[in-house]
Tab-separated table of C-alpha atoms in Angstrom:
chain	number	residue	atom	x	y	z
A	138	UNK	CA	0.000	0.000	0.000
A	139	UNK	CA	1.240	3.721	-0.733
A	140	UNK	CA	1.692	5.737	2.234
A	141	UNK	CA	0.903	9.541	2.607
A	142	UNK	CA	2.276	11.451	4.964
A	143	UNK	CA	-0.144	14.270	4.430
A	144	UNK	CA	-4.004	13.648	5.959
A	145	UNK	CA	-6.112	14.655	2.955
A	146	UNK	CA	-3.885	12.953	0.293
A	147	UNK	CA	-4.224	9.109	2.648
A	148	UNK	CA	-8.005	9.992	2.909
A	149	UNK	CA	-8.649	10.481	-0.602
A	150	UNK	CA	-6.333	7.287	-1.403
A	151	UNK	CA	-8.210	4.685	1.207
A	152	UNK	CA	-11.255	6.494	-0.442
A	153	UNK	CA	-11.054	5.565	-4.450
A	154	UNK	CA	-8.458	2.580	-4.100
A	155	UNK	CA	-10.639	-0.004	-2.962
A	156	UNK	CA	-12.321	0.882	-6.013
A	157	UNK	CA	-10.055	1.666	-8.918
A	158	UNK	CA	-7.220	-0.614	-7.510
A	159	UNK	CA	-3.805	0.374	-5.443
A	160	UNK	CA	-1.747	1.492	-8.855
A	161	UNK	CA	-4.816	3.858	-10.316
A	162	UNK	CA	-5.638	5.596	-7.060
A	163	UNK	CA	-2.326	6.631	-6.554
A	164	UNK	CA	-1.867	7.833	-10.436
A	165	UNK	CA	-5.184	9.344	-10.377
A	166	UNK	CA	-4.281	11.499	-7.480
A	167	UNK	CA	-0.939	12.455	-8.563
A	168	UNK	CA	-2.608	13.356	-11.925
A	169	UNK	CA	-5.391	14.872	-10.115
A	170	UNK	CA	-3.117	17.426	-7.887
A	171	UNK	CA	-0.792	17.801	-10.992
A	172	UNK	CA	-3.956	19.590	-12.799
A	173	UNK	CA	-3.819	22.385	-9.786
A	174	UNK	CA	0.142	22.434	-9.636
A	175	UNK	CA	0.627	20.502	-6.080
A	176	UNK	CA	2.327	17.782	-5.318
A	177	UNK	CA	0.324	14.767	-2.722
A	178	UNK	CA	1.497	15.971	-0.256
A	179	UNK	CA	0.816	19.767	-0.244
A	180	UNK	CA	-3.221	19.018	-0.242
A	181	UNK	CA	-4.744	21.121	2.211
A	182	UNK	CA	-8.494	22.107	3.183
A	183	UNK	CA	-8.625	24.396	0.163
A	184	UNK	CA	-7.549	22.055	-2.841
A	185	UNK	CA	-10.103	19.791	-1.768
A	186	UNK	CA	-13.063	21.857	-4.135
A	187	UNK	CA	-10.461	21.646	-6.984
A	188	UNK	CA	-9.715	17.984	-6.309
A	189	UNK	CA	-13.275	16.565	-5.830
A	190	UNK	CA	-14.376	17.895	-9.466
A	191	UNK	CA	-11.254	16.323	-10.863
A	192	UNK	CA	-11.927	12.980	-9.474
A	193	UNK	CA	-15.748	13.402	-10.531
A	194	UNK	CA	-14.636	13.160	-14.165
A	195	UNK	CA	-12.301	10.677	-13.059
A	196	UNK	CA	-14.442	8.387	-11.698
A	197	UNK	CA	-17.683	8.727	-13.649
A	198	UNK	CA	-16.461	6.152	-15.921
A	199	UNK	CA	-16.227	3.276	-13.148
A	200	UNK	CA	-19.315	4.227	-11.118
A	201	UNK	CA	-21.953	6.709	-13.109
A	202	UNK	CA	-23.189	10.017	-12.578
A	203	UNK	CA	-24.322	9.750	-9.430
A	204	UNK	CA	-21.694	7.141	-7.976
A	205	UNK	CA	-18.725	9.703	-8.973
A	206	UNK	CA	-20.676	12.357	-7.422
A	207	UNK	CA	-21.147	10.718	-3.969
A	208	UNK	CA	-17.947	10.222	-3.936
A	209	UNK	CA	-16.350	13.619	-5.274
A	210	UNK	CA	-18.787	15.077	-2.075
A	211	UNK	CA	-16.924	13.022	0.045
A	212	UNK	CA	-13.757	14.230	-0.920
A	213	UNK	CA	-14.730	17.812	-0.902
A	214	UNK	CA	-16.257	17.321	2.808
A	215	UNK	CA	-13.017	15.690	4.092
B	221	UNK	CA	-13.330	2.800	3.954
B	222	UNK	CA	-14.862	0.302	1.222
B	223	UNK	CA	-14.813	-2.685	2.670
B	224	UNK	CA	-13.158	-5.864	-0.003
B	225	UNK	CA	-16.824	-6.491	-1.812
B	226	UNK	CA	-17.698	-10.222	-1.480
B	227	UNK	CA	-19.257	-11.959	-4.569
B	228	UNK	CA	-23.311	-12.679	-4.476
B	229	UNK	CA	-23.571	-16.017	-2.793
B	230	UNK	CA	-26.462	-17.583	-4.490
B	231	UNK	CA	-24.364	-16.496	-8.168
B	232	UNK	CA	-21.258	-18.289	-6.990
B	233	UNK	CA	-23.199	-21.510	-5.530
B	234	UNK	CA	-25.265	-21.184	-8.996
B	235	UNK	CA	-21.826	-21.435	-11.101
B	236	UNK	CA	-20.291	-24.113	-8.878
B	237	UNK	CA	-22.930	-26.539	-9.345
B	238	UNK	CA	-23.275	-25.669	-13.538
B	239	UNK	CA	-19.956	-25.676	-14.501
B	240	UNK	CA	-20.136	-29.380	-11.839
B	241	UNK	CA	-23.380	-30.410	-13.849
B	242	UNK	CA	-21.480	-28.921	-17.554
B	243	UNK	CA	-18.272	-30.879	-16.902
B	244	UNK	CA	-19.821	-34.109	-15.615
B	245	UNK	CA	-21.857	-34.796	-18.487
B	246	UNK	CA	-18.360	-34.321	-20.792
B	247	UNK	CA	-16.649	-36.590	-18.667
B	248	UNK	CA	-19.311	-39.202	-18.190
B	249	UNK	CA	-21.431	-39.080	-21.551
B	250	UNK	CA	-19.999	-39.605	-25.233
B	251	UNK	CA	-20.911	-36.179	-27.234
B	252	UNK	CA	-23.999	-37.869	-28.802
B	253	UNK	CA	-25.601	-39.723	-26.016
B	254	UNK	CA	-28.540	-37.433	-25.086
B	255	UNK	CA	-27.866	-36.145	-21.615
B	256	UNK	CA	-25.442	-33.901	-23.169
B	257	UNK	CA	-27.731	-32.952	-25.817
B	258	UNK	CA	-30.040	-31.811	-23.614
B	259	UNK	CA	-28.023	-31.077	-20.622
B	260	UNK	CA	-25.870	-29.001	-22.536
B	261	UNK	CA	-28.693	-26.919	-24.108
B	262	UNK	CA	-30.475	-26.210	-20.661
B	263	UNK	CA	-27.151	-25.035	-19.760
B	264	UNK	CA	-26.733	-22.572	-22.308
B	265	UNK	CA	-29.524	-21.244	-21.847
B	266	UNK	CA	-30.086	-20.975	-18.115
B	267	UNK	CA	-26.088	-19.159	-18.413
B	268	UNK	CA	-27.067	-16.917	-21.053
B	269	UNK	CA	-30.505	-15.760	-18.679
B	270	UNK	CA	-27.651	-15.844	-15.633
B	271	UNK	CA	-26.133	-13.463	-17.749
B	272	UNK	CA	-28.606	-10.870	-18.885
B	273	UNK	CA	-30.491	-10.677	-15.639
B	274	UNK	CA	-27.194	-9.409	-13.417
B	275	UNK	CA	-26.519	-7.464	-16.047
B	276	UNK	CA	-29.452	-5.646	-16.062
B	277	UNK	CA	-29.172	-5.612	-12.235
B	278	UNK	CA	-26.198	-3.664	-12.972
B	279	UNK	CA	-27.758	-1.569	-15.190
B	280	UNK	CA	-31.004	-0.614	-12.712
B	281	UNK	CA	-28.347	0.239	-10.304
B	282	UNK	CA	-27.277	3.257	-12.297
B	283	UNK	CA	-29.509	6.274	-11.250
B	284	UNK	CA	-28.557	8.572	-13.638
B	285	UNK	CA	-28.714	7.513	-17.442
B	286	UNK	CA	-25.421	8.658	-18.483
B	287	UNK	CA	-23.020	7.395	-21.360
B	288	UNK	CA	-22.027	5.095	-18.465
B	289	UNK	CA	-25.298	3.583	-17.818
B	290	UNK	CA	-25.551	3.263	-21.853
B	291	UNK	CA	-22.713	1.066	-22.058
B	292	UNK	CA	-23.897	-1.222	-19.559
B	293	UNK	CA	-26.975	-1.269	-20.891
B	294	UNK	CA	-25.942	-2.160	-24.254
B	295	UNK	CA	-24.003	-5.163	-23.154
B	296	UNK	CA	-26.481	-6.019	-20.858
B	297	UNK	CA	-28.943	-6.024	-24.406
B	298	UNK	CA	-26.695	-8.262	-26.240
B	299	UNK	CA	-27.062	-11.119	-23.433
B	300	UNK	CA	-30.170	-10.943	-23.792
B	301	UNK	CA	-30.270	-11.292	-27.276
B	302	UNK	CA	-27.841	-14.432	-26.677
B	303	UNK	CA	-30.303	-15.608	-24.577
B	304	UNK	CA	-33.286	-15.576	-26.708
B	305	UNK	CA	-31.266	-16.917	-29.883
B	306	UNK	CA	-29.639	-19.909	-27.525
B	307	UNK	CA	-33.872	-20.585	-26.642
B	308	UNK	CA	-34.740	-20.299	-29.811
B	309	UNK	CA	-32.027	-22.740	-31.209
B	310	UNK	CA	-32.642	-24.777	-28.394
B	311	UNK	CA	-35.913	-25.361	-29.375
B	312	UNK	CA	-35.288	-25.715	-33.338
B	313	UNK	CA	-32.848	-28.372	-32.899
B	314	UNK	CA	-34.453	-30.444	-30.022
B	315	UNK	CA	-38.323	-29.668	-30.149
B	316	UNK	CA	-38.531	-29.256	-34.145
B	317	UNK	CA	-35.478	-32.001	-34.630
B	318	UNK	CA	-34.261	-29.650	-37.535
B	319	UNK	CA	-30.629	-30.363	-38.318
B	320	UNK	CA	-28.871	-26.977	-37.608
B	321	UNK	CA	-26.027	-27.218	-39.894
B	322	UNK	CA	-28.822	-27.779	-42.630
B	323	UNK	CA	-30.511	-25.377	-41.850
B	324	UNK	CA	-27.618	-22.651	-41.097
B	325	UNK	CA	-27.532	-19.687	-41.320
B	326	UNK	CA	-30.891	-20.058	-39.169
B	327	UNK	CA	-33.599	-17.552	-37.907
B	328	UNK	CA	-31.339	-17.379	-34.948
B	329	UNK	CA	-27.966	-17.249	-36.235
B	330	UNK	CA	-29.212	-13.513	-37.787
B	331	UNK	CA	-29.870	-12.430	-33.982
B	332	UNK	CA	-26.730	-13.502	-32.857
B	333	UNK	CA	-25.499	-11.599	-35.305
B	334	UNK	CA	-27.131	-8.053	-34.782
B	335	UNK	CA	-26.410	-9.003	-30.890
B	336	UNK	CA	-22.704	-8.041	-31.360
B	337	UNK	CA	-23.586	-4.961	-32.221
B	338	UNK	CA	-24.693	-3.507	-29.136
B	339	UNK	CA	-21.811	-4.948	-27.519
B	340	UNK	CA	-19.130	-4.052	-30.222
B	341	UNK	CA	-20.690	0.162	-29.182
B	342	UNK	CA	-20.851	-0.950	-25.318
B	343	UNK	CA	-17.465	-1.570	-25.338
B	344	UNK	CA	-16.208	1.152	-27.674
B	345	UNK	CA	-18.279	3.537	-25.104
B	346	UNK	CA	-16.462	2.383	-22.158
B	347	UNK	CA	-12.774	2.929	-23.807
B	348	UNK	CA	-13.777	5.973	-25.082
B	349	UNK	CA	-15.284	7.488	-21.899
B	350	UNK	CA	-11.759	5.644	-20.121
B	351	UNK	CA	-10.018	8.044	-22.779
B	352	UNK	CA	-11.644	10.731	-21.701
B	353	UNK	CA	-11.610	10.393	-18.077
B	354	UNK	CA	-7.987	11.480	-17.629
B	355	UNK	CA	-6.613	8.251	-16.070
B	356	UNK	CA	-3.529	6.895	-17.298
B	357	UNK	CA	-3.380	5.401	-21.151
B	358	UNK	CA	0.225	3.847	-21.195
B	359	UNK	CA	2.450	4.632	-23.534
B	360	UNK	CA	2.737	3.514	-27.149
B	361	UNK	CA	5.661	0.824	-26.969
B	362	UNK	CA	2.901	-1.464	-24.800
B	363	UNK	CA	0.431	-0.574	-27.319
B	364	UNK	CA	2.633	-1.955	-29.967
B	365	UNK	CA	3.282	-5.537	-28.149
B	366	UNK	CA	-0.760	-5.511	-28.340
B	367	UNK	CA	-0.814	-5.168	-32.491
B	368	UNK	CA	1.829	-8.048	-33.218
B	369	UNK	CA	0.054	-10.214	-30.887
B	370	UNK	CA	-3.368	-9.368	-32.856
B	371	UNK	CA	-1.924	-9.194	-36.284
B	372	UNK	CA	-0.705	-12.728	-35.500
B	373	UNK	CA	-4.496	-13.657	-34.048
B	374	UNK	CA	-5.157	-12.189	-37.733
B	375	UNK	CA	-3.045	-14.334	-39.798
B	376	UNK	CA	-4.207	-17.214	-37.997
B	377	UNK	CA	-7.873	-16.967	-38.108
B	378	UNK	CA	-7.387	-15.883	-42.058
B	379	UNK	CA	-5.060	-18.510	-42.898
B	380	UNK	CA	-6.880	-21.493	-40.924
B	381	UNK	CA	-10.701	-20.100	-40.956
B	382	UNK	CA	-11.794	-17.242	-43.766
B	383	UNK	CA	-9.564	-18.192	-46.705
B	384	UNK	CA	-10.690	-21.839	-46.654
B	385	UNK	CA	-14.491	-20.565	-46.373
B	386	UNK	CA	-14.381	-18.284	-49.076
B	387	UNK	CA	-12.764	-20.609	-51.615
B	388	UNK	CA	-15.047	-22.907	-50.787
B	389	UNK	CA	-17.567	-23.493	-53.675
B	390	UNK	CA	-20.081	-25.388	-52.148
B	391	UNK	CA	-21.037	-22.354	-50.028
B	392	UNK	CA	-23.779	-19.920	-51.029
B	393	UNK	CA	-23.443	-16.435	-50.571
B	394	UNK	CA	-25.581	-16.409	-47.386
B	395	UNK	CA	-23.757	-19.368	-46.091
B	396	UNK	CA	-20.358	-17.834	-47.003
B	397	UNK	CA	-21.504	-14.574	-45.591
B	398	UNK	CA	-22.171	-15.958	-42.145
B	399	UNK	CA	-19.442	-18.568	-42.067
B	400	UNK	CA	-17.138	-15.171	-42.268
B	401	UNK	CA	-18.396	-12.790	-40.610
B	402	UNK	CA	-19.248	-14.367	-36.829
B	403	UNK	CA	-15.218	-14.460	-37.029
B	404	UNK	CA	-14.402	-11.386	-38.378
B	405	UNK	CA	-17.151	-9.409	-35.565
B	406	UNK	CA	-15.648	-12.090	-33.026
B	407	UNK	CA	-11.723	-10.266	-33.899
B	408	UNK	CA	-13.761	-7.156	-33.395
B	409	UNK	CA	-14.488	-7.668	-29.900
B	410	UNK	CA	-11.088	-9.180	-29.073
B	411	UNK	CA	-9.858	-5.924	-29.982
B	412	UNK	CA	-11.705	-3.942	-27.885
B	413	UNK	CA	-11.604	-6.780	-24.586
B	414	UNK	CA	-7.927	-6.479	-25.103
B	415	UNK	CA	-8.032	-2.625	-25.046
B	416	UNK	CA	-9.663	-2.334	-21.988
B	417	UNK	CA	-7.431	-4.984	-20.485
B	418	UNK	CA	-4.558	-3.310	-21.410
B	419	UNK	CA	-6.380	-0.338	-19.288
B	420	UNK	CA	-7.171	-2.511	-16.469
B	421	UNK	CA	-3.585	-3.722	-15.683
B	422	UNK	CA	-2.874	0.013	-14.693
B	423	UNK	CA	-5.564	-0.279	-11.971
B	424	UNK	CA	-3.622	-2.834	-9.613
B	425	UNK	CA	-6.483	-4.913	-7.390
B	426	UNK	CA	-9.647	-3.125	-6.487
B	427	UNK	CA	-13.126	-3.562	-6.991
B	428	UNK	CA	-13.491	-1.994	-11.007
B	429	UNK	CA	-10.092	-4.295	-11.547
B	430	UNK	CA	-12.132	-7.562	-11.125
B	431	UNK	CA	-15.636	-6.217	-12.496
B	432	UNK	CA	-14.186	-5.625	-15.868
B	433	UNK	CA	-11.776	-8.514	-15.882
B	434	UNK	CA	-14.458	-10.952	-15.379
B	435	UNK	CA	-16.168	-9.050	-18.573
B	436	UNK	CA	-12.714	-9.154	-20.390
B	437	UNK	CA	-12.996	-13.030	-19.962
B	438	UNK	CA	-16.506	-13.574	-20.811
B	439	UNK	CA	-15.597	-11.984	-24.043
B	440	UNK	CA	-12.827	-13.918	-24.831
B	441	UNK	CA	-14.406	-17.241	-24.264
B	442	UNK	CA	-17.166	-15.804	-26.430
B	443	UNK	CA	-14.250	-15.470	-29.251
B	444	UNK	CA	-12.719	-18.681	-28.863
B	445	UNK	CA	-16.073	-20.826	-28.315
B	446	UNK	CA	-17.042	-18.634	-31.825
B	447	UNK	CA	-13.982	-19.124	-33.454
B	448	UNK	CA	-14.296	-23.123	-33.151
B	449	UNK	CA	-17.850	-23.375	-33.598
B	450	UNK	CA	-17.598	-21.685	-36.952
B	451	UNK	CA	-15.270	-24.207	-37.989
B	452	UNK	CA	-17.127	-26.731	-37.186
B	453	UNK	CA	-20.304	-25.668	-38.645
B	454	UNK	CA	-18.107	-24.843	-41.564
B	455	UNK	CA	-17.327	-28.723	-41.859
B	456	UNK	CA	-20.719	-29.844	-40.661
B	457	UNK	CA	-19.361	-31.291	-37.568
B	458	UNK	CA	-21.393	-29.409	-34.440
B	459	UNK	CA	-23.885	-30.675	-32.565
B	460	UNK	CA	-25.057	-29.471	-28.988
B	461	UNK	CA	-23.514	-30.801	-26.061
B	462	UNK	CA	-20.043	-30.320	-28.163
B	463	UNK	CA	-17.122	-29.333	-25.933
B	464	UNK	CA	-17.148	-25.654	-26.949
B	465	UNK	CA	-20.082	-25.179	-25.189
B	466	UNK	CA	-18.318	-25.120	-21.530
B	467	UNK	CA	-16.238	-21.837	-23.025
B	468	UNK	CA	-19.808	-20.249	-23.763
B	469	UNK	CA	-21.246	-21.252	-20.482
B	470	UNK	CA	-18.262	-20.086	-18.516
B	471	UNK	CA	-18.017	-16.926	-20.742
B	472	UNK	CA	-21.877	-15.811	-19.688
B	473	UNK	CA	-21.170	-17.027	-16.042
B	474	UNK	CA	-18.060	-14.638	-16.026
B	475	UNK	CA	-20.227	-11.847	-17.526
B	476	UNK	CA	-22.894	-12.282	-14.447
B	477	UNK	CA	-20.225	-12.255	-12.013
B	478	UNK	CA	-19.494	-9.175	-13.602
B	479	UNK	CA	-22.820	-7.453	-13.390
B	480	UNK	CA	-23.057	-8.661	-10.052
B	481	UNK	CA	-19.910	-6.661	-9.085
B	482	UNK	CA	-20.550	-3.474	-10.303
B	483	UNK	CA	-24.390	-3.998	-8.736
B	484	UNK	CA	-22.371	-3.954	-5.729
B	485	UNK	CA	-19.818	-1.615	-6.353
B	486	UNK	CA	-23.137	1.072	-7.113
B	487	UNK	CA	-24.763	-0.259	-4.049
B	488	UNK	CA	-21.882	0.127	-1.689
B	489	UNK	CA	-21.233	3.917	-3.313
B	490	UNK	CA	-24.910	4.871	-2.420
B	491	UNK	CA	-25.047	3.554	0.648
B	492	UNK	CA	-22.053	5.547	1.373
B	493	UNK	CA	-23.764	8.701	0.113
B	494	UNK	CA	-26.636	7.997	2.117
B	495	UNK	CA	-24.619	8.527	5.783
């Protein structure tokens, strides 16, 4: 398992990887944070907005619609 | 945190004792005695209906009707489609006692046609929407490996399958038609099954990992069961209860187990949502 050392960036991992697998997850958050020019571990309270809409694309494709949104709220309520 | 999603326990103990019932009558019946017959047709069908109704499970689960839900729902159409055709044949062949390579291409072998298409666009949806997403594509040296390995599957099917067919001059048009084409639609799908599992081996294991693998292997038993059975309609040689059939059976299994996953997958999400 990837470790984070920042709280936001482990949250959102244990949150999609259990879905999209170990490998993706990680990717998809580096990709994710790459799109708003931070690194993992620089998330803080006010990325998550920016983040959560990333992942909603993201994620539509696995889950629907709805599913990604549930799961973008999530993330933005962290 | 999702919790590791455990399969549907009545679809697992449902497999276990068809593919037990499937493989016993292989081992303990010669191809012509009639429990395979008519063991092997009940089987097809009851795996085909196993099929479409998880699917569509699947399908209900989706709230919204998205390009998503469209996919599903597309693939979910083709099993049934497989479904009614493996009835229908089922009933030609056993209740009618019309000889199917007579009679082929049947009523039935035309709807098993037009079902590929809804899977052939289900698929292309879910690769294109994949494309779309964001997510990681790998890189074009991987992609390469991919096209040998398919031009090869190419070459081979030609060579040993659709040259042979169309110099054959005791075909009609119809006959040559349909001898060719279940092939060429079956390469078709390979194409796109390997495309997406190209995609999946970038997702390491989680929950979407095994839901599309199990529809990556339906598909490709589909292709190989297809492949053979053309050739040995082709030579007049098939009859139900034939071998082949386990790789159809085990290919519509794999595609409920499928449904059934992402049914759970939705499930779990909403429940979530619902906290």
């Amino acid at each position: 398992m990837i470790q984070y050392n920042n709280q936001y960036a482990l949250k959102i991992y244990e949150m999609i990887s259990p879905i999209v697998g170990e490998i993706l997850a990680h990717g998809a958050l580096t990709s994710q944070c790459n799109k708003i020019d931070i690194a993992p571990e620089q998330i803080d309270r006010g990325h998550l907005r920016a983040l959560s809409a990333g992942f909603q694309q993201a994620l539509g494709i696995f889950v629907g619609t709805e599913g990604a949104k549930i799961i973008s709220q999530q993330i933005e309520t962290l | 945190m999702m919790q590791q999603m455990k399969h549907d326990r009545v679809l697992v103990v449902s497999i276990v004792v068809l593919l037990t019932f499937n493989l016993t009558l292989l081992a303990f019946f010669p191809e012509t005695h009639i429990l395979p017959i008519y063991g092997g047709s009940f089987l097809s069908i009851v795996t085909s209906a196993f099929a479409a109704i998880y699917m569509f499970r699947a399908v209900r689960a989706f709230k919204t009707f998205d390009r998503v839900k469209l996919s599903w729902f597309l693939i979910a159409l083709t099993m049934l489609l497989d479904c009614i055709a493996e009835t229908g044949y089922t009933v030609q062949r056993l209740v009618f006692n019309l000889d199917m390579n007579e009679l082929f291409p049947g009523a039935f072998d035309y709807l098993w046609l037009v079902a590929y298409i809804p899977t052939i666009v289900g698929f292309s949806l879910i690769i294109l929407g994949y494309k779309r997403s964001g997510l990681p594509m790998g890189n074009l040296k991987s992609y390469s490996v991919w096209v040998v390995g398919f031009s090869i599957l190419i070459l081979v099917v030609s060579y040993f399958l659709l040259i042979p067919i169309w110099n054959d001059a005791t075909l009609t048009s119809i006959e040559r038609f349909f001898y060719m084409i279940f092939p060429i639609a079956d390469l078709l799908t390979v194409v796109l099954a390997i495309t997406l599992l190209y995609q999946v081996k970038h997702f390491g294991k989680g929950a979407i990992t095994t839901t599309w693998l199990f529809m990556i292997v339906g598909l490709m038993l589909f292709t190989i069961a297809d492949l053979v059975y053309s050739y040995l309609t082709w030579l007049d040689t098939y009859e139900l209860g034939n071998v082949i059939d386990v790789a159809w059976n085990v290919g519509y299994l794999s595609i409920a187990l499928s449904g059934s996953n992402q049914y759970r997958l939705i499930q779990r999400i909403q429940k979530g949502g619902r906290k």
